[in-house]
mmCIF file of C-alpha atoms in Angstrom:
data_model
loop_
_atom_site.group_PDB
_atom_site.id
_atom_site.type_symbol
_atom_site.label_atom_id
_atom_site.label_comp_id
_atom_site.label_asym_id
_atom_site.label_seq_id
_atom_site.Cartn_x
_atom_site.Cartn_y
_atom_site.Cartn_z
ATOM 1 C CA MET Q 833 128.621 97.277 91.646
ATOM 2 C CA ASP Q 834 131.004 100.124 91.215
ATOM 3 C CA LEU Q 835 131.339 103.385 93.085
ATOM 4 C CA GLY Q 836 129.766 105.451 90.284
ATOM 5 C CA TRP Q 837 126.572 103.426 90.433
ATOM 6 C CA LYS Q 838 126.417 103.629 94.231
ATOM 7 C CA LEU Q 839 126.850 107.402 94.234
ATOM 8 C CA MET Q 840 124.408 107.988 91.399
ATOM 9 C CA SER Q 841 121.787 105.675 92.882
ATOM 10 C CA ALA Q 842 122.087 107.041 96.425
ATOM 11 C CA GLY Q 843 121.902 110.651 95.245
ATOM 12 C CA ALA Q 844 118.901 110.003 93.039
ATOM 13 C CA MET Q 845 117.070 108.125 95.792
ATOM 14 C CA ALA Q 846 117.754 110.825 98.392
ATOM 15 C CA LEU Q 847 116.530 113.616 96.127
ATOM 16 C CA THR Q 848 113.489 111.571 95.145
ATOM 17 C CA ALA Q 849 112.560 110.890 98.776
ATOM 18 C CA ILE Q 850 112.778 114.591 99.642
ATOM 19 C CA ALA Q 851 110.747 115.673 96.617
ATOM 20 C CA ALA Q 852 108.140 112.926 97.045
ATOM 21 C CA GLY Q 853 107.754 113.808 100.710
ATOM 22 C CA LYS Q 854 107.005 117.409 99.764
ATOM 23 C CA VAL Q 855 104.525 116.238 97.121
ATOM 24 C CA ALA Q 856 102.811 114.060 99.745
ATOM 25 C CA GLU Q 857 102.541 117.038 102.123
ATOM 26 C CA ILE Q 858 101.090 119.299 99.424
ATOM 27 C CA GLY Q 859 98.702 116.551 98.299
ATOM 28 C CA TRP Q 860 97.575 115.953 101.880
ATOM 29 C CA ARG Q 861 96.747 119.625 102.337
ATOM 30 C CA ALA Q 862 94.953 119.759 98.980
ATOM 31 C CA VAL Q 863 92.845 116.660 99.590
ATOM 32 C CA THR Q 864 92.053 116.978 103.299
ATOM 33 C CA GLY Q 865 92.379 120.710 103.868
ATOM 34 C CA LEU Q 866 94.336 119.885 107.028
ATOM 35 C CA ASP Q 867 97.942 120.504 107.949
ATOM 36 C CA VAL Q 868 100.285 117.541 108.035
ATOM 37 C CA PRO Q 869 100.091 115.823 111.449
ATOM 38 C CA SER Q 870 103.127 116.521 113.608
ATOM 39 C CA ASP Q 871 104.407 115.451 117.019
ATOM 40 C CA ASP Q 872 103.209 118.541 118.856
ATOM 41 C CA GLU Q 873 99.605 118.335 117.656
ATOM 42 C CA ASN Q 874 96.752 116.346 119.091
ATOM 43 C CA ALA Q 875 95.978 114.586 115.826
ATOM 44 C CA SER Q 876 93.913 111.432 115.921
ATOM 45 C CA LEU Q 877 95.592 108.093 115.403
ATOM 46 C CA ALA Q 878 93.559 107.545 112.234
ATOM 47 C CA THR Q 879 94.833 110.834 110.759
ATOM 48 C CA VAL Q 880 98.444 110.003 111.579
ATOM 49 C CA VAL Q 881 98.158 106.492 110.123
ATOM 50 C CA ALA Q 882 96.414 107.754 106.982
ATOM 51 C CA PHE Q 883 99.104 110.366 106.370
ATOM 52 C CA ALA Q 884 101.888 107.862 107.029
ATOM 53 C CA ALA Q 885 100.378 105.375 104.572
ATOM 54 C CA ALA Q 886 99.757 107.999 101.891
ATOM 55 C CA SER Q 887 103.216 109.533 102.146
ATOM 56 C CA ALA Q 888 104.913 106.120 102.203
ATOM 57 C CA ALA Q 889 103.028 105.106 99.062
ATOM 58 C CA VAL Q 890 104.012 108.307 97.240
ATOM 59 C CA VAL Q 891 107.677 107.907 98.216
ATOM 60 C CA ALA Q 892 107.753 104.192 97.306
ATOM 61 C CA ILE Q 893 106.236 104.776 93.866
ATOM 62 C CA ALA Q 894 108.583 107.682 93.164
ATOM 63 C CA GLN Q 895 111.622 105.680 94.251
ATOM 64 C CA TYR Q 896 110.585 102.713 92.105
ATOM 65 C CA TYR Q 897 110.481 104.844 88.968
ATOM 66 C CA THR Q 898 113.654 106.674 89.958
ATOM 67 C CA SER Q 899 115.437 103.359 90.379
ATOM 68 C CA GLN Q 900 114.297 102.212 86.942
ATOM 69 C CA GLY Q 901 115.348 105.460 85.300
ATOM 70 C CA THR Q 902 118.679 105.604 87.092
ATOM 71 C CA ARG Q 903 119.442 102.013 86.131
ATOM 72 C CA LYS Q 904 118.706 102.723 82.457
ATOM 73 C CA LEU Q 905 120.690 105.957 82.461
ATOM 74 C CA TYR Q 906 123.696 104.388 84.143
ATOM 75 C CA ALA Q 907 123.606 101.331 81.890
ATOM 76 C CA SER Q 908 123.575 103.507 78.779
ATOM 77 C CA ARG Q 909 126.531 105.562 80.034
ATOM 78 C CA VAL Q 910 128.563 102.496 80.953
ATOM 79 C CA THR Q 911 127.754 100.862 77.605
ATOM 80 C CA ASP Q 912 128.676 104.014 75.670
ATOM 81 C CA THR Q 913 131.970 104.366 77.549
ATOM 82 C CA THR Q 914 132.855 100.703 77.097
ATOM 83 C CA ASP Q 915 132.068 100.794 73.375
ATOM 84 C CA SER Q 916 134.215 103.873 72.820
ATOM 85 C CA LEU Q 917 137.133 102.303 74.688
ATOM 86 C CA ILE Q 918 136.991 99.143 72.584
ATOM 87 C CA LEU Q 919 137.027 101.038 69.301
#
């Protein structure tokens, strides 16, 4: 894989992880009415595990679709560039 793909993919994945993490936090507050568990709180193990599982699922799903979209976008740009160079 070339450098363009690596940069585009890494940037898209990083931005997606940040955004999906924020969505998970907002969703957690909306559904449970509780703040996100943090290190300095005395949250129960069940609460921490539930939040970890929910946020991991949100991030994984978002990154899957980001990967698909990035792959299609990059493939179309590479194909368009290659076709124009041949002609």
